[in-house]
Structures are given as structure tokens and as C-alpha cells.
PDB file of C-alpha atoms in Angstrom:
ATOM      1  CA  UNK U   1       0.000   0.000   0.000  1.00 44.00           C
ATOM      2  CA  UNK U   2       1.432   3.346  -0.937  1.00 48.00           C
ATOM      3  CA  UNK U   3       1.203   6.176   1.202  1.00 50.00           C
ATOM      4  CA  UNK U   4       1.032  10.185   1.289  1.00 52.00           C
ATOM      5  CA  UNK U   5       4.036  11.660   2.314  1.00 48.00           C
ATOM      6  CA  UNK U   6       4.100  13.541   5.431  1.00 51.00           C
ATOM      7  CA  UNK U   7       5.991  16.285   4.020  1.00 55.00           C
ATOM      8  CA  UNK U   8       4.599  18.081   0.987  1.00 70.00           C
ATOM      9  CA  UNK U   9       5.183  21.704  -1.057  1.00 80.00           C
ATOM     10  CA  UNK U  10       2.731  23.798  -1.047  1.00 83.00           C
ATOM     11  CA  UNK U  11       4.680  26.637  -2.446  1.00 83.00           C
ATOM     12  CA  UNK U  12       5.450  23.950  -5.924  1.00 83.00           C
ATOM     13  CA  UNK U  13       2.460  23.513  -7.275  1.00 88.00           C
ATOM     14  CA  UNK U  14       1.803  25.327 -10.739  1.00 88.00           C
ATOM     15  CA  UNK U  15      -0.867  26.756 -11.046  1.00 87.00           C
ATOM     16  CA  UNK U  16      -2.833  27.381 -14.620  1.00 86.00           C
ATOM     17  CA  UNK U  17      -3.572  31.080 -14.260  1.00 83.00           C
ATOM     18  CA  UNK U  18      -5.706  30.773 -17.633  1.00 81.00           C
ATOM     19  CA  UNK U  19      -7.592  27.402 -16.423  1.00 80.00           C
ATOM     20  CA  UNK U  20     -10.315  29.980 -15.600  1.00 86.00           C
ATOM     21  CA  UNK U  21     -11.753  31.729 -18.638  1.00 90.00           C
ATOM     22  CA  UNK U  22     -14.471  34.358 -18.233  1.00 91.00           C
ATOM     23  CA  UNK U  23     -16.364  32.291 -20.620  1.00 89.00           C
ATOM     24  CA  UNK U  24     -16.016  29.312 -18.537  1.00 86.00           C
ATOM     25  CA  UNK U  25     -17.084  31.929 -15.731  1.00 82.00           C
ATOM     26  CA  UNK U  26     -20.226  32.454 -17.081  1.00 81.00           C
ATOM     27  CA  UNK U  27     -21.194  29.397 -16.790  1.00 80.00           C
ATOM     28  CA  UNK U  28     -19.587  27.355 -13.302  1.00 79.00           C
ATOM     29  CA  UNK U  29     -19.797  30.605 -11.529  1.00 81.00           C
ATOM     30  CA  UNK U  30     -23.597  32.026 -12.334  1.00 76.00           C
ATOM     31  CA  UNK U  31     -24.529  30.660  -8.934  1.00 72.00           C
ATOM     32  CA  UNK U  32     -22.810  30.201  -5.186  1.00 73.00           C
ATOM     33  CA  UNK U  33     -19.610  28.943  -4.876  1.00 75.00           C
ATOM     34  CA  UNK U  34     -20.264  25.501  -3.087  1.00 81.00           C
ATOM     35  CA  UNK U  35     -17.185  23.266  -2.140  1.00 86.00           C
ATOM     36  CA  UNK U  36     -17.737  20.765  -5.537  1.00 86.00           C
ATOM     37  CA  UNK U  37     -17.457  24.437  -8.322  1.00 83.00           C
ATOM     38  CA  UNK U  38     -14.574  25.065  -6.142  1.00 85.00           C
ATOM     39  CA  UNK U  39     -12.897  21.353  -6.183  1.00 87.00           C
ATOM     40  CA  UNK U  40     -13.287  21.886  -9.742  1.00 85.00           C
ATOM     41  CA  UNK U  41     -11.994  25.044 -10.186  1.00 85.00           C
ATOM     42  CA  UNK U  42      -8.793  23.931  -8.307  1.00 88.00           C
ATOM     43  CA  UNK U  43      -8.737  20.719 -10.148  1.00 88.00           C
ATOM     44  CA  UNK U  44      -8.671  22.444 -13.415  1.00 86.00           C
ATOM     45  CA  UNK U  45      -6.054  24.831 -12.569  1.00 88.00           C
ATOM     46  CA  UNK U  46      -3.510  22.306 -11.227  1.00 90.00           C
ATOM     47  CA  UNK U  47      -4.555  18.935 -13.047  1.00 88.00           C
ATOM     48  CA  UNK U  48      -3.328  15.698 -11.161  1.00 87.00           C
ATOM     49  CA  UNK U  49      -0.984  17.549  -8.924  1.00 88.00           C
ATOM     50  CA  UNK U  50      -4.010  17.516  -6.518  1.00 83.00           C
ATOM     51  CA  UNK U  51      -3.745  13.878  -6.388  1.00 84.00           C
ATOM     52  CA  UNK U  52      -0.217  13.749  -4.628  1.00 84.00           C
ATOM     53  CA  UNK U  53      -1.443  15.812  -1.257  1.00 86.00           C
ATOM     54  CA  UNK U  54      -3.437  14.317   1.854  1.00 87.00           C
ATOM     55  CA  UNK U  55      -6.779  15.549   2.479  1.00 88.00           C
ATOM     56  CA  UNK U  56      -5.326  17.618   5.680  1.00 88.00           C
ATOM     57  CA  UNK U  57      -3.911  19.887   3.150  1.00 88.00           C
ATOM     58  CA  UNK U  58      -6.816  20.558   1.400  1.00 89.00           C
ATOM     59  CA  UNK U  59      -6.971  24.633   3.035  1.00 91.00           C
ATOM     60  CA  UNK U  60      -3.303  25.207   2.322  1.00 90.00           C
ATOM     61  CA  UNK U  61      -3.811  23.664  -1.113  1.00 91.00           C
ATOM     62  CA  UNK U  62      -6.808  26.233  -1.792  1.00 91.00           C
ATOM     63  CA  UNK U  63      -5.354  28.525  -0.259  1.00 92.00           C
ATOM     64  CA  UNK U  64      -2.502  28.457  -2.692  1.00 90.00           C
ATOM     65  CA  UNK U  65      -4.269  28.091  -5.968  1.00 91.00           C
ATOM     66  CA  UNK U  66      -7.520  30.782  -5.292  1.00 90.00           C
ATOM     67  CA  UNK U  67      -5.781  33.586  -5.506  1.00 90.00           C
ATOM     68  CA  UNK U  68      -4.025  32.513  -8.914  1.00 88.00           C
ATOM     69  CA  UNK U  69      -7.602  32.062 -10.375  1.00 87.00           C
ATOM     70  CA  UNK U  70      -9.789  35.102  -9.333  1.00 88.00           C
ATOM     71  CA  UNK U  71      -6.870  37.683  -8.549  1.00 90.00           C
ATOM     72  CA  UNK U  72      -4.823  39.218 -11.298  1.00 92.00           C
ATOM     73  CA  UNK U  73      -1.188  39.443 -11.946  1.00 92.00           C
ATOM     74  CA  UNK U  74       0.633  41.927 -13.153  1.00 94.00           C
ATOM     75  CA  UNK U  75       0.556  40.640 -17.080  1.00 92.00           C
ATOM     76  CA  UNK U  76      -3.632  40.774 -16.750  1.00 93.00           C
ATOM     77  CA  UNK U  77      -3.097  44.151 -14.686  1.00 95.00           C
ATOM     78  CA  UNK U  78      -1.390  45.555 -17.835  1.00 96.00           C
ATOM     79  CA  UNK U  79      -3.395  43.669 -20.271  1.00 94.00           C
ATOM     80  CA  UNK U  80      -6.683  45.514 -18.812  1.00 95.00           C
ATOM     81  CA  UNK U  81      -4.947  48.696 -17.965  1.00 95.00           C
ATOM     82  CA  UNK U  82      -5.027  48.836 -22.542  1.00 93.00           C
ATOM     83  CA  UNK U  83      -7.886  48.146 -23.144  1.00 95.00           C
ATOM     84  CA  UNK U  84     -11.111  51.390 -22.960  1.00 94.00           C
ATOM     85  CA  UNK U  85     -14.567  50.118 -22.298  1.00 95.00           C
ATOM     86  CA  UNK U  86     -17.186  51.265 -25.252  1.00 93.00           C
ATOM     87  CA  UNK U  87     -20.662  51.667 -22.825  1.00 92.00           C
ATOM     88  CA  UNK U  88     -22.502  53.447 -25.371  1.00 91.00           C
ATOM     89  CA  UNK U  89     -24.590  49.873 -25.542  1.00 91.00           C
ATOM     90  CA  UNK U  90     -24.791  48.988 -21.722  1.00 93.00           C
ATOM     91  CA  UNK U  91     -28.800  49.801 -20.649  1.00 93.00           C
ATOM     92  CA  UNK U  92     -29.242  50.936 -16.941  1.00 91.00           C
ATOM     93  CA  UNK U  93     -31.709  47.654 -16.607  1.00 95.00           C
ATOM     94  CA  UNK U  94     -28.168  45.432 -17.517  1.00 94.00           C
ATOM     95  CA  UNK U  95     -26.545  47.504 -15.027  1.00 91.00           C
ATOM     96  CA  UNK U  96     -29.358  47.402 -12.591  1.00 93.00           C
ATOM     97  CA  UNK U  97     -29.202  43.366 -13.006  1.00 93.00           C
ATOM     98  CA  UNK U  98     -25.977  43.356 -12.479  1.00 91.00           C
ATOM     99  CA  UNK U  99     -26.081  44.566  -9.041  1.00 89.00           C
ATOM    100  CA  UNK U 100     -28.982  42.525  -8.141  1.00 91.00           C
ATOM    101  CA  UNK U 101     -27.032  39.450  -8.863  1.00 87.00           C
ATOM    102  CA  UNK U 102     -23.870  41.197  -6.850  1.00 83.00           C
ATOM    103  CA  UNK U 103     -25.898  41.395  -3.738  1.00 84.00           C
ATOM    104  CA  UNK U 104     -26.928  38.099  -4.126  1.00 81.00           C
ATOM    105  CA  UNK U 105     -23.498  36.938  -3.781  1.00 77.00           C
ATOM    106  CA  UNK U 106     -23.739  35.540  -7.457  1.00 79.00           C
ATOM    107  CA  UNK U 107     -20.085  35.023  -8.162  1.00 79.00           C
ATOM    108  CA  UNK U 108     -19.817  36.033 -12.246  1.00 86.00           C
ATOM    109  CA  UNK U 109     -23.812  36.681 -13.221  1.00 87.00           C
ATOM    110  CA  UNK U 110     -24.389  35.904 -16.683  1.00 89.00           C
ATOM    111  CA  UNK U 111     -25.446  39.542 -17.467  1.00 93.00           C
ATOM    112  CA  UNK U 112     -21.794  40.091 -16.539  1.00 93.00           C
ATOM    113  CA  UNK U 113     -20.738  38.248 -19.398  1.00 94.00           C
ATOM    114  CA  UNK U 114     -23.197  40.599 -20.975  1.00 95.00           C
ATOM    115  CA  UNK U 115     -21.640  43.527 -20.309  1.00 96.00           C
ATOM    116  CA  UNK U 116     -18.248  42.887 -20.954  1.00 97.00           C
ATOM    117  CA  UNK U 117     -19.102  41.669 -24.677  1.00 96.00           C
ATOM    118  CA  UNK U 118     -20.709  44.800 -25.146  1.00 96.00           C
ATOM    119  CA  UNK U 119     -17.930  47.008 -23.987  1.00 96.00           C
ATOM    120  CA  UNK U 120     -15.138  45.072 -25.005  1.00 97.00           C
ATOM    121  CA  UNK U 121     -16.193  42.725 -28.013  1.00 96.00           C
ATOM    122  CA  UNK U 122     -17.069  38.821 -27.748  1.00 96.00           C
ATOM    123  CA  UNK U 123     -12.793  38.086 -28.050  1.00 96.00           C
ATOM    124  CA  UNK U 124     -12.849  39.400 -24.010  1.00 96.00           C
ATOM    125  CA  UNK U 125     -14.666  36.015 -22.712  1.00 95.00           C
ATOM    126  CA  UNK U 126     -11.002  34.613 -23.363  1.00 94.00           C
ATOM    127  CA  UNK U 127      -9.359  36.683 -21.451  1.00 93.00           C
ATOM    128  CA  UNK U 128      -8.646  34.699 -18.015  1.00 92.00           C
ATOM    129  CA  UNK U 129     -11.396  35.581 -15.184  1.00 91.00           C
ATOM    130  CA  UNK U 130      -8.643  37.263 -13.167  1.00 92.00           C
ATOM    131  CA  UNK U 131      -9.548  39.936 -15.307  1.00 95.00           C
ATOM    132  CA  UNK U 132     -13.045  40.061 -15.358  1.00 94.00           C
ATOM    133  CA  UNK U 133     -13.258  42.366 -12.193  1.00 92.00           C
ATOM    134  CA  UNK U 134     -11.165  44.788 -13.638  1.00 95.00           C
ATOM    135  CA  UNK U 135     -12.619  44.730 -16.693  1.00 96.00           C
ATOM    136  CA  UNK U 136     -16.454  45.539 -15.201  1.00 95.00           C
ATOM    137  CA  UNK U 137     -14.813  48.132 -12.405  1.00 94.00           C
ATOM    138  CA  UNK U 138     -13.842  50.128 -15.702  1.00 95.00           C
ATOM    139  CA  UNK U 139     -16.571  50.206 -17.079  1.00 95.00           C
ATOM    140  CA  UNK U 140     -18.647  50.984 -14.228  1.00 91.00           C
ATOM    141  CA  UNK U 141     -15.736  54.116 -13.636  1.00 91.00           C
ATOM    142  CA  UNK U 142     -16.112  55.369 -17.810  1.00 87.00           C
ATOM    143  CA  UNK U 143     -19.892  55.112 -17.139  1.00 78.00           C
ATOM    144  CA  UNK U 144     -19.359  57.564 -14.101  1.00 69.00           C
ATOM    145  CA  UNK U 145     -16.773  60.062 -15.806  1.00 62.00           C
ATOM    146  CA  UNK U 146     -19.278  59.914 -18.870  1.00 58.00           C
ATOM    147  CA  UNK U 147     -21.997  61.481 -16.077  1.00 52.00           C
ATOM    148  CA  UNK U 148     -19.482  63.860 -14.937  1.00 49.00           C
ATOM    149  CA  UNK U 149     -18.957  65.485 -17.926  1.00 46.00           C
TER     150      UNK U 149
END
């Protein structure tokens, strides 16, 4: 019988920072994050790597690869930092529904998918979700210098 070794590293495991489209958002993370969307989220990310830790390191494990998935690094930081929202399409009822979902605690709504194909173009949902946030925050800001002017 083989067994788990008692020392493992935490800090080695590569992590797929693009596992995590927004168009694969839109559709795993249009409700609650439950335990299962997350086990596969982390699955995808680091493929069978996850089978060479014990179960007690499940929270360092997660706690590892998250942040890789949802939070950007610098290269998505610059990548969105390019790029200028069009809004000229975005209705006040898609932005309305947008926050409705956000208060729900709806991870990525689908009418987020919405708005980021209007501003952006459809080519966005392959951008990796790291960068969704920052995508909608600058929208939401050119849609509030556009009523400041």
C-alpha cells in the first residue's frame, strides 16, 4: 500500500492562471460557490498535482491556488490597464441586473458576461477571469466620468 508523504510543497504547485476563462465563468460561476465548483476550479487549474497531497492539506492547497484564479497578476493588470470600455450599448436595466445578482453573492452573473461583450467585443470572454473584475470596475468608472462630464 502506498502512502502520502508527510511532508509536501505547497509553495510547488503550478498553477494554470488561464484554467479559468471568463467564458467558462459564465457558466460554473452564475450561482454560489459551493465546495464541488470550487474542487473543480482547483482541479482544473492544477490537473493531477491535486492527487499527490493528503486531504489535511486541502486549506493550504486552496489557499494556494484561489488567488491565482480570481486575482490578477501583473501581465492581466497591464493587459486591462489597454484596453477602454465602449458603454454606449450597456442599458441601466443590464446595469441594474448586475447589481442585483452582486448582492446576491452571485459570483460572475451571466449579465456580466453581458456587459463585458458589449464594452469590449465577444474576443474578451477569453481573457482569463482574473480579469473580469477589472474589466467591469472600468466600465462601471467610464460610465461615471461619462456622467461627470
Amino acid at each position: 500500500m502506498t502512502t502520502l508523504a508527510e511532508i509536501y510543497d505547497i509553495d510547488a504547485i503550478r498553477v494554470d492562471r488561464s484554467a479559468l476563462t471568463i467564458r467558462e465563468a459564465a457558466s460554473v460561476l452564475n450561482n454560489e460557490l459551493t465546495a464541488p465548483v470550487v474542487a473543480r476550479l482547483v482541479r482544473k487549474a492544477i490537473g493531477d498535482q491535486a492527487d499527490r497531497f493528503p486531504l489535511r492539506a486541502l486549506k493550504r492547497v486552496y489557499e494556494r491556488v484561489l488567488p491565482q484564479i480570481f486575482e490578477p497578476d501583473e501581465a492581466v493588470r497591464s493587459r486591462v490597464a489597454g484596453l477602454t470600455p465602449a458603454v454606449g450599448e450597456i442599458t441601466l436595466g443590464e446595469y441594474h441586473e448586475f447589481l442585483d445578482a452582486s448582492e446576491r453573492k452571485i459570483a460572475f452573473p451571466p449579465v456580466a458576461a453581458t456587459l463585458l461583450i458589449k464594452a469590449y467585443g465577444e474576443d474578451i470572454l477569453n481573457e482569463p477571469y482574473a480579469a473580469a473584475a477589472l474589466l467591469l470596475k472600468k466600465i462601471f468608472d467610464s460610465v461615471g466620468d461619462e456622467g461627470n462630464e
